[in-house]
């Protein structure tokens, strides 16, 4: 049993963090709400109460998965690039511009628009990569700064050149029918982008754990000196990891436009890049686990919305829980003493068995 | 016994990663004696002293000092009680002067705010005179040889009124001559009434200076007793549980052509220090060239340049006739270089990666291991299992993290990888540092075997016994230069190397070239 705990310690730690998060949620609802029983029900079972809400969760999880997976790939190569947000939005803007200015059959249009968006995201994200590889400029700072540049450039592009003057508010022209995702369950907003997100996660898993490049990424992430010593080209890893990050986040951004809104309509930063970091951390940078952490976060968000709508607790409650969980997961010392005690007992036992 | 100044009882210590470093260790130290604490690398000696000195917490046992029980929760308390410790890795500030280092933490002040530099120098001189330890008070630590730095550390402890002085492997970084000076100092301190605990794993030193001895093995204290008639052979068998082999290996029978050749290699580091001042040397197929020298005299730079991890200012390096200076580390490996690095945790392995992932870092990209980028994990696991067996690596499985293996087994992972890449040239830098005796012998045998298969082996080691045991030729490094070249290592003793290691003696135009 204790051996088992040690083996899966990080996973167990995440679980315990989640459980504590849930307990705190319950306590807070009891403190805030006039009728806590009802509120609890809204929060926890609300998201599952109707087909519509269930699909809401899936639809909300898709961009989180895209960004989470993108970030996980760079995390695994020990790059702390915060640029998913920037790549996400600039790819959506440029992809939208491309989609509304071209005309071709859907079979060609959809993939081409996605590729244009992905490449835009990749090129954008390449800049901090090159700065890092050439001058060792922190990718954390440069990618963060570039998020603002990406955001305002996107607004400029859409508002000044591709704005729908008839819409009555600031949005882009509508994408042509040939460039929007169909729904795979009619009557819902279950669009093809959700499937694409899961495919991206599966591909990332395959890439990281089964290919030579993925091996290079992980070894560089584990120990750069070792990777270099062994002959791995770590400059290539740094640059390629940012390119992949930008590409996947970019496809994620475009897929939101093509699947949900049919046009570019953000006038504020959508924040999916940040959600991506959250789900990547909760999912321990593992692409498959990120699918689940994204679903979890989306579930909490929808729960928060239901609670906000029907109950008397503000949706911000979710932010508190989310922060608490992240804090517990990233605090290395959390449960450290417990692990130490088990390790010690285990060592003594093996000792006695000798 | 009433004259025990220290009585350590049943200390039990587990590190957070599960390693039991001390298993109910007891040891008593008599006042005004020189007490040797011996044991192989990893036996738990440093840990025991860290427990005593309040650096690391422990889980069981007690310590009696001057008749009353103590438990220091930090070094400051230990120092206040009159215990001083000189660590294995010296802990002086390189940019401060000797006097400034000496008074760190007890600075004399002028006007309550400013350091009184003159007073600092005066304190330093006074202490230096009182204990007969000559140190240059106003020189920066950076500019001093290791032996003198160590003397500063000792003086630092004495200036804080230490009565018990702990020295952790003080001789590991010293030449035989510097060691002599240190031992005279220790005798002097004993005459002045001090108690000294000194850690070593060199037995000749124990028989020379110690009054009493504690032998540790495998986290336990095997024995504590007076030296009396105890000789090196007896201590050695207590230490390792069996006899160690320092006998030199037979000279090679068939030496071939030059495989690795270095010419006029120069390198100045970022501090402006000339780390390599024009190095020439050759290593031929079928031989082991040993490089002896105190660490930090340019060995690291030389090796990293050959391996392509660093670029020199000028000069040339060829492997099998091809110049490798402009090649990447991978290209150099493909040209036939294998490299056991001096710092295995830094360069040799990724601790959090599995044994098998560590074993393939130099070969995963070859067609054998993948098609179009898809890795054959099954094959990799199989091959890893073979290596684990062949090199006797003790691990639960090939998927275990390398970081959870013992030092000796981690080194075996590195050696297993490097020796199986079919190299023509093998660089082995400190190949047995910190490994157990069994692994050491295995690694020595493997290097000999590689030599006999016609590979060119370049051995860099701070351990003179190791250099002399394996090499047929020896060059000595001092301050970025080769100061001596012994073409027949069988005629050389360690004391012959000392003066060259210190730069006191230097052969004219010494180099490791074969045509000279
Ligand atoms: N800080 C540490 N954390 C975990 N293990 C350690 C630590 N320091 C030493 N060890 C382990 O404890 C054992 C004893 O180490 P040490 O006391 O340094 O031995 P010695 O000084 O006799 O060479 C070794 O197995 C070593 O790897
Ligand atoms: Mg030690």
mmCIF file with all atom_site columns, C-alpha atoms in Angstrom, chain A residues 206 209-212 215-216 218-219 222-223 225-232 340 343-344 347-348 350-351, chain B residues 14 16 18 23 59 309 330 333 339 345-349 352-353 357-358 360-361 364 373-375 377 417:
data_model
loop_
_atom_site.group_PDB
_atom_site.id
_atom_site.type_symbol
_atom_site.label_atom_id
_atom_site.label_alt_id
_atom_site.label_comp_id
_atom_site.label_asym_id
_atom_site.label_entity_id
_atom_site.label_seq_id
_atom_site.pdbx_PDB_ins_code
_atom_site.Cartn_x
_atom_site.Cartn_y
_atom_site.Cartn_z
_atom_site.occupancy
_atom_site.B_iso_or_equiv
_atom_site.pdbx_formal_charge
_atom_site.auth_seq_id
_atom_site.auth_comp_id
_atom_site.auth_asym_id
_atom_site.auth_atom_id
_atom_site.pdbx_PDB_model_num
ATOM 1  C CA . UNK A 1 206 ? 2.196  10.236 -29.257 1.00 0.00 ? 206 UNK A CA 1
ATOM 2  C CA . UNK A 1 209 ? 6.346  9.714  -25.685 1.00 0.00 ? 209 UNK A CA 1
ATOM 3  C CA . UNK A 1 210 ? 6.850  7.823  -28.913 1.00 0.00 ? 210 UNK A CA 1
ATOM 4  C CA . UNK A 1 211 ? 8.921  9.919  -31.282 1.00 0.00 ? 211 UNK A CA 1
ATOM 5  C CA . UNK A 1 212 ? 12.574 10.848 -31.369 1.00 0.00 ? 212 UNK A CA 1
ATOM 6  C CA . UNK A 1 215 ? 12.300 12.200 -26.563 1.00 0.00 ? 215 UNK A CA 1
ATOM 7  C CA . UNK A 1 216 ? 14.580 15.158 -27.294 1.00 0.00 ? 216 UNK A CA 1
ATOM 8  C CA . UNK A 1 218 ? 11.673 15.560 -22.613 1.00 0.00 ? 218 UNK A CA 1
ATOM 9  C CA . UNK A 1 219 ? 15.380 14.990 -22.054 1.00 0.00 ? 219 UNK A CA 1
ATOM 10 C CA . UNK A 1 222 ? 14.743 16.970 -17.567 1.00 0.00 ? 222 UNK A CA 1
ATOM 11 C CA . UNK A 1 223 ? 18.350 18.170 -17.802 1.00 0.00 ? 223 UNK A CA 1
ATOM 12 C CA . UNK A 1 225 ? 23.355 19.777 -19.863 1.00 0.00 ? 225 UNK A CA 1
ATOM 13 C CA . UNK A 1 226 ? 22.719 16.072 -20.152 1.00 0.00 ? 226 UNK A CA 1
ATOM 14 C CA . UNK A 1 227 ? 20.808 16.515 -23.419 1.00 0.00 ? 227 UNK A CA 1
ATOM 15 C CA . UNK A 1 228 ? 23.587 18.612 -24.909 1.00 0.00 ? 228 UNK A CA 1
ATOM 16 C CA . UNK A 1 229 ? 26.234 16.217 -23.655 1.00 0.00 ? 229 UNK A CA 1
ATOM 17 C CA . UNK A 1 230 ? 24.396 13.324 -25.293 1.00 0.00 ? 230 UNK A CA 1
ATOM 18 C CA . UNK A 1 231 ? 24.312 15.113 -28.641 1.00 0.00 ? 231 UNK A CA 1
ATOM 19 C CA . UNK A 1 232 ? 20.800 16.565 -28.672 1.00 0.00 ? 232 UNK A CA 1
ATOM 20 C CA . UNK A 1 340 ? 8.884  11.773 4.002   1.00 0.00 ? 340 UNK A CA 1
ATOM 21 C CA . UNK A 1 343 ? 9.580  6.982  2.637   1.00 0.00 ? 343 UNK A CA 1
ATOM 22 C CA . UNK A 1 344 ? 11.261 6.599  5.988   1.00 0.00 ? 344 UNK A CA 1
ATOM 23 C CA . UNK A 1 347 ? 13.269 2.382  4.085   1.00 0.00 ? 347 UNK A CA 1
ATOM 24 C CA . UNK A 1 348 ? 13.247 0.966  7.591   1.00 0.00 ? 348 UNK A CA 1
ATOM 25 C CA . UNK A 1 350 ? 13.216 -2.845 3.590   1.00 0.00 ? 350 UNK A CA 1
ATOM 26 C CA . UNK A 1 351 ? 16.069 -2.622 6.037   1.00 0.00 ? 351 UNK A CA 1
ATOM 27 C CA . UNK B 2 14  ? 17.222 8.864  6.922   1.00 0.00 ? 14  UNK B CA 1
ATOM 28 C CA . UNK B 2 16  ? 13.984 12.540 2.642   1.00 0.00 ? 16  UNK B CA 1
ATOM 29 C CA . UNK B 2 18  ? 14.653 7.240  1.714   1.00 0.00 ? 18  UNK B CA 1
ATOM 30 C CA . UNK B 2 23  ? 21.970 3.233  11.111  1.00 0.00 ? 23  UNK B CA 1
ATOM 31 C CA . UNK B 2 59  ? 15.612 10.696 13.751  1.00 0.00 ? 59  UNK B CA 1
ATOM 32 C CA . UNK B 2 309 ? 30.881 21.262 -25.307 1.00 0.00 ? 309 UNK B CA 1
ATOM 33 C CA . UNK B 2 330 ? 26.851 14.475 -31.793 1.00 0.00 ? 330 UNK B CA 1
ATOM 34 C CA . UNK B 2 333 ? 30.560 11.139 -30.953 1.00 0.00 ? 333 UNK B CA 1
ATOM 35 C CA . UNK B 2 339 ? 32.972 10.334 -22.755 1.00 0.00 ? 339 UNK B CA 1
ATOM 36 C CA . UNK B 2 345 ? 24.671 14.259 -12.179 1.00 0.00 ? 345 UNK B CA 1
ATOM 37 C CA . UNK B 2 346 ? 25.181 17.358 -14.310 1.00 0.00 ? 346 UNK B CA 1
ATOM 38 C CA . UNK B 2 347 ? 26.153 15.808 -17.641 1.00 0.00 ? 347 UNK B CA 1
ATOM 39 C CA . UNK B 2 348 ? 26.023 12.063 -17.328 1.00 0.00 ? 348 UNK B CA 1
ATOM 40 C CA . UNK B 2 349 ? 22.364 11.449 -16.581 1.00 0.00 ? 349 UNK B CA 1
ATOM 41 C CA . UNK B 2 352 ? 14.151 12.050 -13.426 1.00 0.00 ? 352 UNK B CA 1
ATOM 42 C CA . UNK B 2 353 ? 14.404 10.033 -16.637 1.00 0.00 ? 353 UNK B CA 1
ATOM 43 C CA . UNK B 2 357 ? 15.951 6.697  -21.474 1.00 0.00 ? 357 UNK B CA 1
ATOM 44 C CA . UNK B 2 358 ? 19.369 7.472  -20.075 1.00 0.00 ? 358 UNK B CA 1
ATOM 45 C CA . UNK B 2 360 ? 19.912 5.739  -25.372 1.00 0.00 ? 360 UNK B CA 1
ATOM 46 C CA . UNK B 2 361 ? 20.682 9.449  -25.381 1.00 0.00 ? 361 UNK B CA 1
ATOM 47 C CA . UNK B 2 364 ? 18.081 6.927  -30.133 1.00 0.00 ? 364 UNK B CA 1
ATOM 48 C CA . UNK B 2 373 ? 10.921 9.173  -35.861 1.00 0.00 ? 373 UNK B CA 1
ATOM 49 C CA . UNK B 2 374 ? 8.828  6.462  -34.200 1.00 0.00 ? 374 UNK B CA 1
ATOM 50 C CA . UNK B 2 375 ? 10.855 4.963  -31.340 1.00 0.00 ? 375 UNK B CA 1
ATOM 51 C CA . UNK B 2 377 ? 10.372 1.163  -27.119 1.00 0.00 ? 377 UNK B CA 1
ATOM 52 C CA . UNK B 2 417 ? 26.183 3.730  -22.362 1.00 0.00 ? 417 UNK B CA 1
#
